[in-house]
Amino acid sequence: VLSKKEGVASFREFLRDAHDDGAAERKLDFCIAVNEFQSSDIQEEDRDLWGDSLKTRAQEVFDRYCANSAEKRVELTSGALAEIEAKIFNGDEASITSTLFDAVRQDIHRLLQSTKLAQYKKSSAYKHYLATQRTFVKQEERPTECALCSVKTGIHAMHPLYDFDGKEGRQLCLPASGVGFMRKEKRLAWVHTLCAMFICSSDITGSVVYGCDEDGNWEDGYEDEEEEELANKKVIDSEDDEEEPTGSAEEEQFNFTKCEGAFLPLMKRLQEIIDGSKDVDDVVQCIDSMGDNSELLTPPFIQEYQIGRLVKEVRKNFEQIH
């Protein structure tokens, strides 16, 4: 928020509308003044040219925000105040650098973050500010990356992840990440439907993410107390007791995840055999285990993990050895 002039203006307006006593706005102005001072650092070889301009600017910040008679005085610890004052008025010019006010600025910024900025980010003013900063992003391919778990591939039921409930809510964007061929540009945030359902159904994590209708409206809890009590009693004791989902999208993800649990360890072991021991007994054991679980295979899993290609590679290596 404070890194953009629009964010500063929005936050300042929020402080004034909240009838702040002026202390928070003075802290805000001090942070801005220090940021501007930091950008005016003069290299050692240029000091002869610029003279004491950096010292003059430091004194201007001190007189305006730190001195006892300052127009917009902010509260600083006596130790920090004495150290800054000594460098400006008693030290040589070399002791005055862009980091002169850095420690106190960080302390004040942390204080703002934990108090007024925290309140601001819960307000409608912050939502309006975010709305002015949004850009249009087009989704051209089926999403596979989930913002809530480590699974980034595969065909799963997905839902968009929004920043706020209500009509002002918009889909979040994940920042650019990675380098080289692993580089991912800024992209829309999606979540696995199953991940979101699991998180929002928990009493502990339910407020972290929740579903809403097309207008951004959501219901807080159950209308029927008996239904709530019944839902809280549903506990999965073991894999054998796991209740299969009934919805088509949920069932698709459930079956895909079940395939991953059954086949990925076997596929990993087969690859290790190809690369290493080439033990025939291990190969036979893995293939037999795959056959025992063949009824679990689904087209999305076969397409995503290319299990047939791996089996062919194993067969080719086996034929070469035997």
PDB file of C-alpha atoms in Angstrom:
ATOM      1  CA  VAL A   1       0.000   0.000   0.000  1.00  0.00           C
ATOM      2  CA  LEU A   2       2.670   2.492   1.050  1.00  0.00           C
ATOM      3  CA  SER A   3       4.823   1.812  -2.013  1.00  0.00           C
ATOM      4  CA  LYS A   4       2.313   3.510  -4.358  1.00  0.00           C
ATOM      5  CA  LYS A   5       1.042   7.062  -4.217  1.00  0.00           C
ATOM      6  CA  GLU A   6      -2.529   5.853  -4.797  1.00  0.00           C
ATOM      7  CA  GLY A   7      -2.200   3.524  -1.804  1.00  0.00           C
ATOM      8  CA  VAL A   8      -0.805   6.304   0.384  1.00  0.00           C
ATOM      9  CA  ALA A   9      -3.681   8.603  -0.614  1.00  0.00           C
ATOM     10  CA  SER A  10      -6.268   5.911   0.127  1.00  0.00           C
ATOM     11  CA  PHE A  11      -4.708   5.103   3.510  1.00  0.00           C
ATOM     12  CA  ARG A  12      -4.478   8.791   4.418  1.00  0.00           C
ATOM     13  CA  GLU A  13      -8.151   9.309   3.570  1.00  0.00           C
ATOM     14  CA  PHE A  14      -9.036   6.301   5.729  1.00  0.00           C
ATOM     15  CA  LEU A  15      -7.157   7.794   8.692  1.00  0.00           C
ATOM     16  CA  ARG A  16      -8.988  11.098   8.322  1.00  0.00           C
ATOM     17  CA  ASP A  17     -12.396   9.445   7.965  1.00  0.00           C
ATOM     18  CA  ALA A  18     -11.654   7.417  11.101  1.00  0.00           C
ATOM     19  CA  HIS A  19     -11.089  10.688  13.005  1.00  0.00           C
ATOM     20  CA  ASP A  20      -7.523   9.721  13.868  1.00  0.00           C
ATOM     21  CA  ASP A  21      -5.848  12.125  16.286  1.00  0.00           C
ATOM     22  CA  GLY A  22      -3.143  12.808  13.707  1.00  0.00           C
ATOM     23  CA  ALA A  23      -0.458  10.582  15.238  1.00  0.00           C
ATOM     24  CA  ALA A  24      -0.789   7.880  12.603  1.00  0.00           C
ATOM     25  CA  GLU A  25      -0.779  10.413   9.754  1.00  0.00           C
ATOM     26  CA  ARG A  26       2.385  12.001  11.177  1.00  0.00           C
ATOM     27  CA  LYS A  27       4.000   8.549  11.247  1.00  0.00           C
ATOM     28  CA  LEU A  28       2.939   8.058   7.644  1.00  0.00           C
ATOM     29  CA  ASP A  29       4.446  11.400   6.594  1.00  0.00           C
ATOM     30  CA  PHE A  30       7.667  10.565   8.447  1.00  0.00           C
ATOM     31  CA  CYS A  31       8.033   7.228   6.610  1.00  0.00           C
ATOM     32  CA  ILE A  32       7.481   8.984   3.275  1.00  0.00           C
ATOM     33  CA  ALA A  33      10.016  11.708   4.142  1.00  0.00           C
ATOM     34  CA  VAL A  34      12.629   9.105   5.132  1.00  0.00           C
ATOM     35  CA  ASN A  35      12.031   7.168   1.900  1.00  0.00           C
ATOM     36  CA  GLU A  36      12.658  10.367  -0.063  1.00  0.00           C
ATOM     37  CA  PHE A  37      15.766  11.081   2.018  1.00  0.00           C
ATOM     38  CA  GLN A  38      17.098   7.577   1.345  1.00  0.00           C
ATOM     39  CA  SER A  39      16.770   8.142  -2.386  1.00  0.00           C
ATOM     40  CA  SER A  40      19.018  11.222  -2.122  1.00  0.00           C
ATOM     41  CA  ASP A  41      22.158   9.405  -0.962  1.00  0.00           C
ATOM     42  CA  ILE A  42      25.372  10.966  -2.355  1.00  0.00           C
ATOM     43  CA  GLN A  43      28.336   8.836  -3.325  1.00  0.00           C
ATOM     44  CA  GLU A  44      31.612   9.604  -1.543  1.00  0.00           C
ATOM     45  CA  GLU A  45      33.317  10.818  -4.722  1.00  0.00           C
ATOM     46  CA  ASP A  46      30.499  13.333  -5.328  1.00  0.00           C
ATOM     47  CA  ARG A  47      30.524  14.979  -1.863  1.00  0.00           C
ATOM     48  CA  ASP A  48      32.840  17.779  -2.961  1.00  0.00           C
ATOM     49  CA  LEU A  49      30.410  18.653  -5.742  1.00  0.00           C
ATOM     50  CA  TRP A  50      27.257  18.504  -3.603  1.00  0.00           C
ATOM     51  CA  GLY A  51      28.726  19.926  -0.402  1.00  0.00           C
ATOM     52  CA  ASP A  52      26.536  19.457   2.655  1.00  0.00           C
ATOM     53  CA  SER A  53      23.214  18.969   0.774  1.00  0.00           C
ATOM     54  CA  LEU A  54      22.694  15.511   2.287  1.00  0.00           C
ATOM     55  CA  LYS A  55      23.356  16.917   5.752  1.00  0.00           C
ATOM     56  CA  THR A  56      20.905  19.718   5.031  1.00  0.00           C
ATOM     57  CA  ARG A  57      18.223  17.276   3.988  1.00  0.00           C
ATOM     58  CA  ALA A  58      18.840  15.172   7.107  1.00  0.00           C
ATOM     59  CA  GLN A  59      18.470  18.247   9.272  1.00  0.00           C
ATOM     60  CA  GLU A  60      15.218  19.160   7.503  1.00  0.00           C
ATOM     61  CA  VAL A  61      13.741  15.727   8.305  1.00  0.00           C
ATOM     62  CA  PHE A  62      14.969  15.967  11.902  1.00  0.00           C
ATOM     63  CA  ASP A  63      13.569  19.487  12.433  1.00  0.00           C
ATOM     64  CA  ARG A  64      10.204  18.568  10.962  1.00  0.00           C
ATOM     65  CA  TYR A  65       9.608  15.186  12.651  1.00  0.00           C
ATOM     66  CA  CYS A  66      12.138  14.528  15.454  1.00  0.00           C
ATOM     67  CA  ALA A  67      12.996  17.737  17.303  1.00  0.00           C
ATOM     68  CA  ASN A  68      11.100  18.613  20.482  1.00  0.00           C
ATOM     69  CA  SER A  69       9.560  21.620  18.726  1.00  0.00           C
ATOM     70  CA  ALA A  70       8.876  19.725  15.464  1.00  0.00           C
ATOM     71  CA  GLU A  71       5.729  20.620  13.553  1.00  0.00           C
ATOM     72  CA  LYS A  72       4.868  16.924  12.960  1.00  0.00           C
ATOM     73  CA  ARG A  73       6.746  15.318  15.824  1.00  0.00           C
ATOM     74  CA  VAL A  74       6.723  11.514  16.033  1.00  0.00           C
ATOM     75  CA  GLU A  75       7.563   9.593  19.172  1.00  0.00           C
ATOM     76  CA  LEU A  76      11.081   8.092  19.080  1.00  0.00           C
ATOM     77  CA  THR A  77      13.088   6.362  21.785  1.00  0.00           C
ATOM     78  CA  SER A  78      15.542   8.633  23.560  1.00  0.00           C
ATOM     79  CA  GLY A  79      18.470   6.481  22.484  1.00  0.00           C
ATOM     80  CA  ALA A  80      17.568   6.531  18.800  1.00  0.00           C
ATOM     81  CA  LEU A  81      16.863  10.261  18.929  1.00  0.00           C
ATOM     82  CA  ALA A  82      20.213  11.026  20.584  1.00  0.00           C
ATOM     83  CA  GLU A  83      22.129   8.921  18.052  1.00  0.00           C
ATOM     84  CA  ILE A  84      20.523  10.662  15.067  1.00  0.00           C
ATOM     85  CA  GLU A  85      20.997  14.111  16.596  1.00  0.00           C
ATOM     86  CA  ALA A  86      24.680  13.444  17.322  1.00  0.00           C
ATOM     87  CA  LYS A  87      25.398  12.377  13.737  1.00  0.00           C
ATOM     88  CA  ILE A  88      23.661  15.412  12.244  1.00  0.00           C
ATOM     89  CA  PHE A  89      24.948  18.153  14.523  1.00  0.00           C
ATOM     90  CA  ASN A  90      28.163  16.767  16.039  1.00  0.00           C
ATOM     91  CA  GLY A  91      29.469  14.234  13.543  1.00  0.00           C
ATOM     92  CA  ASP A  92      31.311  14.678  10.283  1.00  0.00           C
ATOM     93  CA  GLU A  93      29.571  14.563   6.918  1.00  0.00           C
ATOM     94  CA  ALA A  94      30.772  11.004   6.223  1.00  0.00           C
ATOM     95  CA  SER A  95      28.640   9.723   9.120  1.00  0.00           C
ATOM     96  CA  ILE A  96      25.451  10.911   7.410  1.00  0.00           C
ATOM     97  CA  THR A  97      24.226   8.313   4.905  1.00  0.00           C
ATOM     98  CA  SER A  98      20.859   7.283   3.533  1.00  0.00           C
ATOM     99  CA  THR A  99      20.482   4.782   6.392  1.00  0.00           C
ATOM    100  CA  LEU A 100      20.507   7.501   9.078  1.00  0.00           C
ATOM    101  CA  PHE A 101      16.775   7.194   9.848  1.00  0.00           C
ATOM    102  CA  ASP A 102      16.389   3.607   8.677  1.00  0.00           C
ATOM    103  CA  ALA A 103      16.072   1.893  12.089  1.00  0.00           C
ATOM    104  CA  VAL A 104      13.421   4.293  13.433  1.00  0.00           C
ATOM    105  CA  ARG A 105      11.543   4.228  10.123  1.00  0.00           C
ATOM    106  CA  GLN A 106      11.344   0.426  10.306  1.00  0.00           C
ATOM    107  CA  ASP A 107      10.066   0.584  13.895  1.00  0.00           C
ATOM    108  CA  ILE A 108       7.364   3.099  12.969  1.00  0.00           C
ATOM    109  CA  HIS A 109       6.421   1.157   9.842  1.00  0.00           C
ATOM    110  CA  ARG A 110       5.997  -2.040  11.896  1.00  0.00           C
ATOM    111  CA  LEU A 111       3.814  -0.135  14.352  1.00  0.00           C
ATOM    112  CA  LEU A 112       1.615   1.139  11.526  1.00  0.00           C
ATOM    113  CA  GLN A 113       1.405  -2.353  10.031  1.00  0.00           C
ATOM    114  CA  SER A 114       0.164  -3.874  13.289  1.00  0.00           C
ATOM    115  CA  THR A 115      -2.365  -1.139  14.075  1.00  0.00           C
ATOM    116  CA  LYS A 116      -3.773   1.321  11.551  1.00  0.00           C
ATOM    117  CA  LEU A 117      -2.755  -0.552   8.406  1.00  0.00           C
ATOM    118  CA  ALA A 118      -4.276  -3.745   9.809  1.00  0.00           C
ATOM    119  CA  GLN A 119      -7.548  -1.876  10.396  1.00  0.00           C
ATOM    120  CA  TYR A 120      -7.368  -0.323   6.935  1.00  0.00           C
ATOM    121  CA  LYS A 121      -6.989  -3.724   5.250  1.00  0.00           C
ATOM    122  CA  LYS A 122     -10.254  -4.857   6.832  1.00  0.00           C
ATOM    123  CA  SER A 123     -12.145  -1.801   5.620  1.00  0.00           C
ATOM    124  CA  SER A 124     -14.163  -1.085   2.490  1.00  0.00           C
ATOM    125  CA  ALA A 125     -11.633   1.651   1.643  1.00  0.00           C
ATOM    126  CA  TYR A 126      -8.969  -1.013   1.079  1.00  0.00           C
ATOM    127  CA  LYS A 127     -11.318  -3.004  -1.173  1.00  0.00           C
ATOM    128  CA  HIS A 128     -11.995   0.119  -3.234  1.00  0.00           C
ATOM    129  CA  TYR A 129      -8.253   0.766  -3.502  1.00  0.00           C
ATOM    130  CA  LEU A 130      -7.547  -2.783  -4.694  1.00  0.00           C
ATOM    131  CA  ALA A 131     -10.294  -2.434  -7.288  1.00  0.00           C
ATOM    132  CA  THR A 132      -8.416   0.485  -8.850  1.00  0.00           C
ATOM    133  CA  GLN A 133      -5.201  -1.562  -9.051  1.00  0.00           C
ATOM    134  CA  ARG A 134      -6.614  -4.580 -10.867  1.00  0.00           C
ATOM    135  CA  THR A 135      -5.767  -5.510 -14.428  1.00  0.00           C
ATOM    136  CA  PHE A 136      -7.430  -7.799 -16.974  1.00  0.00           C
ATOM    137  CA  VAL A 137      -5.877 -11.281 -17.187  1.00  0.00           C
ATOM    138  CA  LYS A 138      -7.143 -13.809 -19.736  1.00  0.00           C
ATOM    139  CA  GLN A 139      -7.158 -17.528 -18.904  1.00  0.00           C
ATOM    140  CA  GLU A 140      -6.383 -19.340 -22.163  1.00  0.00           C
ATOM    141  CA  GLU A 141      -5.626 -22.867 -20.923  1.00  0.00           C
ATOM    142  CA  ARG A 142      -7.213 -25.226 -18.438  1.00  0.00           C
ATOM    143  CA  PRO A 143      -5.665 -24.454 -15.013  1.00  0.00           C
ATOM    144  CA  THR A 144      -3.657 -27.205 -13.290  1.00  0.00           C
ATOM    145  CA  GLU A 145      -1.792 -25.333 -10.517  1.00  0.00           C
ATOM    146  CA  CYS A 146      -3.449 -25.244  -7.095  1.00  0.00           C
ATOM    147  CA  ALA A 147      -2.657 -22.339  -4.761  1.00  0.00           C
ATOM    148  CA  LEU A 148      -3.484 -24.469  -1.715  1.00  0.00           C
ATOM    149  CA  CYS A 149      -1.376 -27.588  -2.253  1.00  0.00           C
ATOM    150  CA  SER A 150       1.825 -28.786  -3.930  1.00  0.00           C
ATOM    151  CA  VAL A 151       0.114 -30.574  -6.851  1.00  0.00           C
ATOM    152  CA  LYS A 152       0.708 -28.451  -9.961  1.00  0.00           C
ATOM    153  CA  THR A 153      -0.195 -30.916 -12.727  1.00  0.00           C
ATOM    154  CA  GLY A 154      -3.009 -33.229 -13.716  1.00  0.00           C
ATOM    155  CA  ILE A 155      -6.645 -32.855 -14.660  1.00  0.00           C
ATOM    156  CA  HIS A 156      -8.713 -31.881 -11.636  1.00  0.00           C
ATOM    157  CA  ALA A 157     -11.889 -30.003 -10.880  1.00  0.00           C
ATOM    158  CA  MET A 158     -10.807 -26.387 -10.218  1.00  0.00           C
ATOM    159  CA  HIS A 159     -12.354 -23.214  -8.799  1.00  0.00           C
ATOM    160  CA  PRO A 160     -11.065 -19.599  -8.963  1.00  0.00           C
ATOM    161  CA  LEU A 161      -9.615 -18.119  -5.762  1.00  0.00           C
ATOM    162  CA  TYR A 162     -10.954 -14.630  -4.945  1.00  0.00           C
ATOM    163  CA  ASP A 163      -9.552 -11.907  -2.680  1.00  0.00           C
ATOM    164  CA  PHE A 164     -12.830 -10.867  -0.993  1.00  0.00           C
ATOM    165  CA  ASP A 165     -16.412 -12.006  -0.707  1.00  0.00           C
ATOM    166  CA  GLY A 166     -19.056  -9.743  -2.164  1.00  0.00           C
ATOM    167  CA  LYS A 167     -19.381  -8.097  -5.559  1.00  0.00           C
ATOM    168  CA  GLU A 168     -16.078  -6.242  -5.185  1.00  0.00           C
ATOM    169  CA  GLY A 169     -14.155  -9.512  -4.954  1.00  0.00           C
ATOM    170  CA  ARG A 170     -11.862 -10.391  -7.858  1.00  0.00           C
ATOM    171  CA  GLN A 171      -9.776 -13.427  -8.697  1.00  0.00           C
ATOM    172  CA  LEU A 172      -6.308 -13.314  -7.145  1.00  0.00           C
ATOM    173  CA  CYS A 173      -3.136 -13.447  -9.226  1.00  0.00           C
ATOM    174  CA  LEU A 174      -0.060 -15.486  -8.353  1.00  0.00           C
ATOM    175  CA  PRO A 175       3.196 -13.526  -8.790  1.00  0.00           C
ATOM    176  CA  ALA A 176       5.797 -14.461 -11.392  1.00  0.00           C
ATOM    177  CA  SER A 177       8.229 -17.092 -10.110  1.00  0.00           C
ATOM    178  CA  GLY A 178      11.151 -19.270 -11.180  1.00  0.00           C
ATOM    179  CA  VAL A 179      13.914 -18.702 -13.710  1.00  0.00           C
ATOM    180  CA  GLY A 180      14.837 -20.103 -17.087  1.00  0.00           C
ATOM    181  CA  PHE A 181      12.606 -22.900 -18.384  1.00  0.00           C
ATOM    182  CA  MET A 182      10.990 -23.084 -14.920  1.00  0.00           C
ATOM    183  CA  ARG A 183       9.821 -19.473 -15.223  1.00  0.00           C
ATOM    184  CA  LYS A 184       6.119 -18.852 -14.627  1.00  0.00           C
ATOM    185  CA  GLU A 185       4.668 -15.461 -15.385  1.00  0.00           C
ATOM    186  CA  LYS A 186       1.968 -13.730 -13.357  1.00  0.00           C
ATOM    187  CA  ARG A 187      -1.145 -15.892 -13.525  1.00  0.00           C
ATOM    188  CA  LEU A 188      -4.649 -16.261 -12.124  1.00  0.00           C
ATOM    189  CA  ALA A 189      -5.007 -18.207  -8.863  1.00  0.00           C
ATOM    190  CA  TRP A 190      -7.015 -21.437  -8.903  1.00  0.00           C
ATOM    191  CA  VAL A 191      -7.595 -24.153  -6.319  1.00  0.00           C
ATOM    192  CA  HIS A 192      -8.552 -27.801  -6.485  1.00  0.00           C
ATOM    193  CA  THR A 193     -12.234 -28.043  -5.656  1.00  0.00           C
ATOM    194  CA  LEU A 194     -11.442 -30.908  -3.284  1.00  0.00           C
ATOM    195  CA  CYS A 195      -8.732 -28.881  -1.494  1.00  0.00           C
ATOM    196  CA  ALA A 196     -11.064 -25.933  -0.989  1.00  0.00           C
ATOM    197  CA  MET A 197     -13.914 -28.183   0.200  1.00  0.00           C
ATOM    198  CA  PHE A 198     -11.649 -29.930   2.708  1.00  0.00           C
ATOM    199  CA  ILE A 199     -10.296 -26.648   4.125  1.00  0.00           C
ATOM    200  CA  CYS A 200     -13.639 -24.856   4.364  1.00  0.00           C
ATOM    201  CA  SER A 201     -15.331 -27.850   6.013  1.00  0.00           C
ATOM    202  CA  SER A 202     -12.892 -27.857   8.946  1.00  0.00           C
ATOM    203  CA  ASP A 203     -13.754 -26.000  12.154  1.00  0.00           C
ATOM    204  CA  ILE A 204     -10.096 -24.945  12.436  1.00  0.00           C
ATOM    205  CA  THR A 205      -9.415 -23.760   8.867  1.00  0.00           C
ATOM    206  CA  GLY A 206     -12.952 -22.938   7.735  1.00  0.00           C
ATOM    207  CA  SER A 207     -12.394 -19.177   7.772  1.00  0.00           C
ATOM    208  CA  VAL A 208      -9.274 -19.424   5.590  1.00  0.00           C
ATOM    209  CA  VAL A 209     -11.159 -20.192   2.390  1.00  0.00           C
ATOM    210  CA  TYR A 210     -14.860 -20.602   1.709  1.00  0.00           C
ATOM    211  CA  GLY A 211     -17.206 -20.901  -1.234  1.00  0.00           C
ATOM    212  CA  CYS A 212     -19.597 -18.247  -2.503  1.00  0.00           C
ATOM    213  CA  ASP A 213     -22.236 -17.848  -5.210  1.00  0.00           C
ATOM    214  CA  GLU A 214     -21.860 -15.931  -8.466  1.00  0.00           C
ATOM    215  CA  ASP A 215     -22.610 -12.647  -6.677  1.00  0.00           C
ATOM    216  CA  GLY A 216     -19.912 -13.265  -4.072  1.00  0.00           C
ATOM    217  CA  ASN A 217     -22.393 -14.025  -1.282  1.00  0.00           C
ATOM    218  CA  TRP A 218     -21.704 -16.748   1.264  1.00  0.00           C
ATOM    219  CA  GLU A 219     -23.495 -18.332   4.193  1.00  0.00           C
ATOM    220  CA  ASP A 220     -21.883 -18.295   7.624  1.00  0.00           C
ATOM    221  CA  GLY A 221     -22.595 -21.724   9.068  1.00  0.00           C
ATOM    222  CA  TYR A 222     -25.601 -24.031   8.849  1.00  0.00           C
ATOM    223  CA  GLU A 223     -29.199 -22.977   9.181  1.00  0.00           C
ATOM    224  CA  ASP A 224     -30.133 -26.378  10.520  1.00  0.00           C
ATOM    225  CA  GLU A 225     -28.429 -27.216  13.834  1.00  0.00           C
ATOM    226  CA  GLU A 226     -29.071 -30.943  13.384  1.00  0.00           C
ATOM    227  CA  GLU A 227     -27.339 -30.853  10.002  1.00  0.00           C
ATOM    228  CA  GLU A 228     -24.349 -29.090  11.579  1.00  0.00           C
ATOM    229  CA  GLU A 229     -24.140 -31.677  14.352  1.00  0.00           C
ATOM    230  CA  LEU A 230     -24.288 -34.488  11.814  1.00  0.00           C
ATOM    231  CA  ALA A 231     -21.561 -32.900   9.684  1.00  0.00           C
ATOM    232  CA  ASN A 232     -19.248 -32.538  12.675  1.00  0.00           C
ATOM    233  CA  LYS A 233     -19.589 -36.231  13.473  1.00  0.00           C
ATOM    234  CA  LYS A 234     -18.355 -37.371  10.048  1.00  0.00           C
ATOM    235  CA  VAL A 235     -14.831 -38.597  10.652  1.00  0.00           C
ATOM    236  CA  ILE A 236     -12.735 -40.741   8.350  1.00  0.00           C
ATOM    237  CA  ASP A 237     -11.177 -43.387  10.588  1.00  0.00           C
ATOM    238  CA  SER A 238      -9.233 -45.204   7.899  1.00  0.00           C
ATOM    239  CA  GLU A 239      -8.822 -45.502   4.161  1.00  0.00           C
ATOM    240  CA  ASP A 240     -11.251 -48.428   4.121  1.00  0.00           C
ATOM    241  CA  ASP A 241     -13.933 -46.325   5.774  1.00  0.00           C
ATOM    242  CA  GLU A 242     -13.525 -43.397   3.387  1.00  0.00           C
ATOM    243  CA  GLU A 243     -16.838 -42.294   1.934  1.00  0.00           C
ATOM    244  CA  GLU A 244     -16.784 -41.942  -1.834  1.00  0.00           C
ATOM    245  CA  PRO A 245     -18.022 -38.608  -3.193  1.00  0.00           C
ATOM    246  CA  THR A 246     -21.227 -38.386  -5.173  1.00  0.00           C
ATOM    247  CA  GLY A 247     -20.754 -35.269  -7.348  1.00  0.00           C
ATOM    248  CA  SER A 248     -19.183 -35.787 -10.798  1.00  0.00           C
ATOM    249  CA  ALA A 249     -16.378 -33.235 -10.334  1.00  0.00           C
ATOM    250  CA  GLU A 250     -15.644 -34.425  -6.815  1.00  0.00           C
ATOM    251  CA  GLU A 251     -15.735 -38.057  -7.925  1.00  0.00           C
ATOM    252  CA  GLU A 252     -13.309 -37.324 -10.762  1.00  0.00           C
ATOM    253  CA  GLN A 253     -10.778 -35.815  -8.380  1.00  0.00           C
ATOM    254  CA  PHE A 254     -11.312 -38.566  -5.800  1.00  0.00           C
ATOM    255  CA  ASN A 255     -10.579 -41.310  -8.365  1.00  0.00           C
ATOM    256  CA  PHE A 256      -7.559 -39.444  -9.739  1.00  0.00           C
ATOM    257  CA  THR A 257      -6.082 -39.043  -6.248  1.00  0.00           C
ATOM    258  CA  LYS A 258      -6.710 -42.713  -5.529  1.00  0.00           C
ATOM    259  CA  CYS A 259      -4.802 -43.626  -8.719  1.00  0.00           C
ATOM    260  CA  GLU A 260      -1.881 -41.472  -7.633  1.00  0.00           C
ATOM    261  CA  GLY A 261      -1.702 -43.211  -4.283  1.00  0.00           C
ATOM    262  CA  ALA A 262      -1.765 -46.689  -5.828  1.00  0.00           C
ATOM    263  CA  PHE A 263       0.424 -46.269  -8.916  1.00  0.00           C
ATOM    264  CA  LEU A 264       2.945 -43.457  -8.356  1.00  0.00           C
ATOM    265  CA  PRO A 265       5.047 -45.443  -5.800  1.00  0.00           C
ATOM    266  CA  LEU A 266       5.107 -48.420  -8.200  1.00  0.00           C
ATOM    267  CA  MET A 267       6.051 -46.207 -11.161  1.00  0.00           C
ATOM    268  CA  LYS A 268       8.842 -44.629  -9.136  1.00  0.00           C
ATOM    269  CA  ARG A 269      10.154 -48.058  -8.175  1.00  0.00           C
ATOM    270  CA  LEU A 270      10.092 -49.230 -11.829  1.00  0.00           C
ATOM    271  CA  GLN A 271      12.079 -46.175 -12.896  1.00  0.00           C
ATOM    272  CA  GLU A 272      14.644 -46.900 -10.162  1.00  0.00           C
ATOM    273  CA  ILE A 273      14.947 -50.469 -11.460  1.00  0.00           C
ATOM    274  CA  ILE A 274      15.562 -49.216 -15.009  1.00  0.00           C
ATOM    275  CA  ASP A 275      18.227 -46.799 -13.846  1.00  0.00           C
ATOM    276  CA  GLY A 276      19.863 -49.133 -11.346  1.00  0.00           C
ATOM    277  CA  SER A 277      19.520 -52.744 -10.270  1.00  0.00           C
ATOM    278  CA  LYS A 278      17.466 -54.134 -13.185  1.00  0.00           C
ATOM    279  CA  ASP A 279      16.268 -56.799 -10.752  1.00  0.00           C
ATOM    280  CA  VAL A 280      13.810 -59.119 -12.539  1.00  0.00           C
ATOM    281  CA  ASP A 281      11.967 -60.137  -9.382  1.00  0.00           C
ATOM    282  CA  ASP A 282      11.329 -56.494  -8.493  1.00  0.00           C
ATOM    283  CA  VAL A 283      10.010 -55.841 -11.997  1.00  0.00           C
ATOM    284  CA  VAL A 284       7.592 -58.760 -11.800  1.00  0.00           C
ATOM    285  CA  GLN A 285       6.426 -57.701  -8.355  1.00  0.00           C
ATOM    286  CA  CYS A 286       5.701 -54.141  -9.504  1.00  0.00           C
ATOM    287  CA  ILE A 287       3.867 -55.269 -12.644  1.00  0.00           C
ATOM    288  CA  ASP A 288       1.764 -57.733 -10.632  1.00  0.00           C
ATOM    289  CA  SER A 289       0.855 -54.981  -8.157  1.00  0.00           C
ATOM    290  CA  MET A 290      -0.198 -52.734 -11.034  1.00  0.00           C
ATOM    291  CA  GLY A 291      -2.373 -55.528 -12.390  1.00  0.00           C
ATOM    292  CA  ASP A 292      -4.037 -55.976  -9.017  1.00  0.00           C
ATOM    293  CA  ASN A 293      -5.007 -52.282  -9.013  1.00  0.00           C
ATOM    294  CA  SER A 294      -5.828 -51.955 -12.695  1.00  0.00           C
ATOM    295  CA  GLU A 295      -9.530 -51.320 -11.971  1.00  0.00           C
ATOM    296  CA  LEU A 296      -8.535 -48.014 -10.362  1.00  0.00           C
ATOM    297  CA  LEU A 297      -6.994 -46.584 -13.552  1.00  0.00           C
ATOM    298  CA  THR A 298      -8.742 -43.581 -15.078  1.00  0.00           C
ATOM    299  CA  PRO A 299      -8.151 -41.890 -18.464  1.00  0.00           C
ATOM    300  CA  PRO A 300      -7.002 -38.583 -16.874  1.00  0.00           C
ATOM    301  CA  PHE A 301      -4.357 -40.415 -14.827  1.00  0.00           C
ATOM    302  CA  ILE A 302      -3.097 -42.399 -17.846  1.00  0.00           C
ATOM    303  CA  GLN A 303      -2.910 -39.202 -19.905  1.00  0.00           C
ATOM    304  CA  GLU A 304      -1.125 -37.208 -17.190  1.00  0.00           C
ATOM    305  CA  TYR A 305       1.484 -39.740 -16.035  1.00  0.00           C
ATOM    306  CA  GLN A 306       2.007 -41.806 -19.231  1.00  0.00           C
ATOM    307  CA  ILE A 307       2.043 -45.101 -17.360  1.00  0.00           C
ATOM    308  CA  GLY A 308       1.897 -47.087 -20.596  1.00  0.00           C
ATOM    309  CA  ARG A 309       5.112 -45.500 -21.845  1.00  0.00           C
ATOM    310  CA  LEU A 310       6.899 -46.479 -18.625  1.00  0.00           C
ATOM    311  CA  VAL A 311       5.743 -50.111 -18.876  1.00  0.00           C
ATOM    312  CA  LYS A 312       6.991 -50.253 -22.486  1.00  0.00           C
ATOM    313  CA  GLU A 313      10.359 -48.863 -21.373  1.00  0.00           C
ATOM    314  CA  VAL A 314      10.618 -51.534 -18.678  1.00  0.00           C
ATOM    315  CA  ARG A 315       9.716 -54.257 -21.171  1.00  0.00           C
ATOM    316  CA  LYS A 316      12.334 -52.997 -23.613  1.00  0.00           C
ATOM    317  CA  ASN A 317      15.059 -53.041 -20.961  1.00  0.00           C
ATOM    318  CA  PHE A 318      13.958 -56.451 -19.750  1.00  0.00           C
ATOM    319  CA  GLU A 319      14.111 -57.923 -23.254  1.00  0.00           C
ATOM    320  CA  GLN A 320      17.634 -56.527 -23.746  1.00  0.00           C
ATOM    321  CA  ILE A 321      18.869 -58.222 -20.570  1.00  0.00           C
ATOM    322  CA  HIS A 322      17.009 -61.514 -20.950  1.00  0.00           C
TER     323      HIS A 322
END
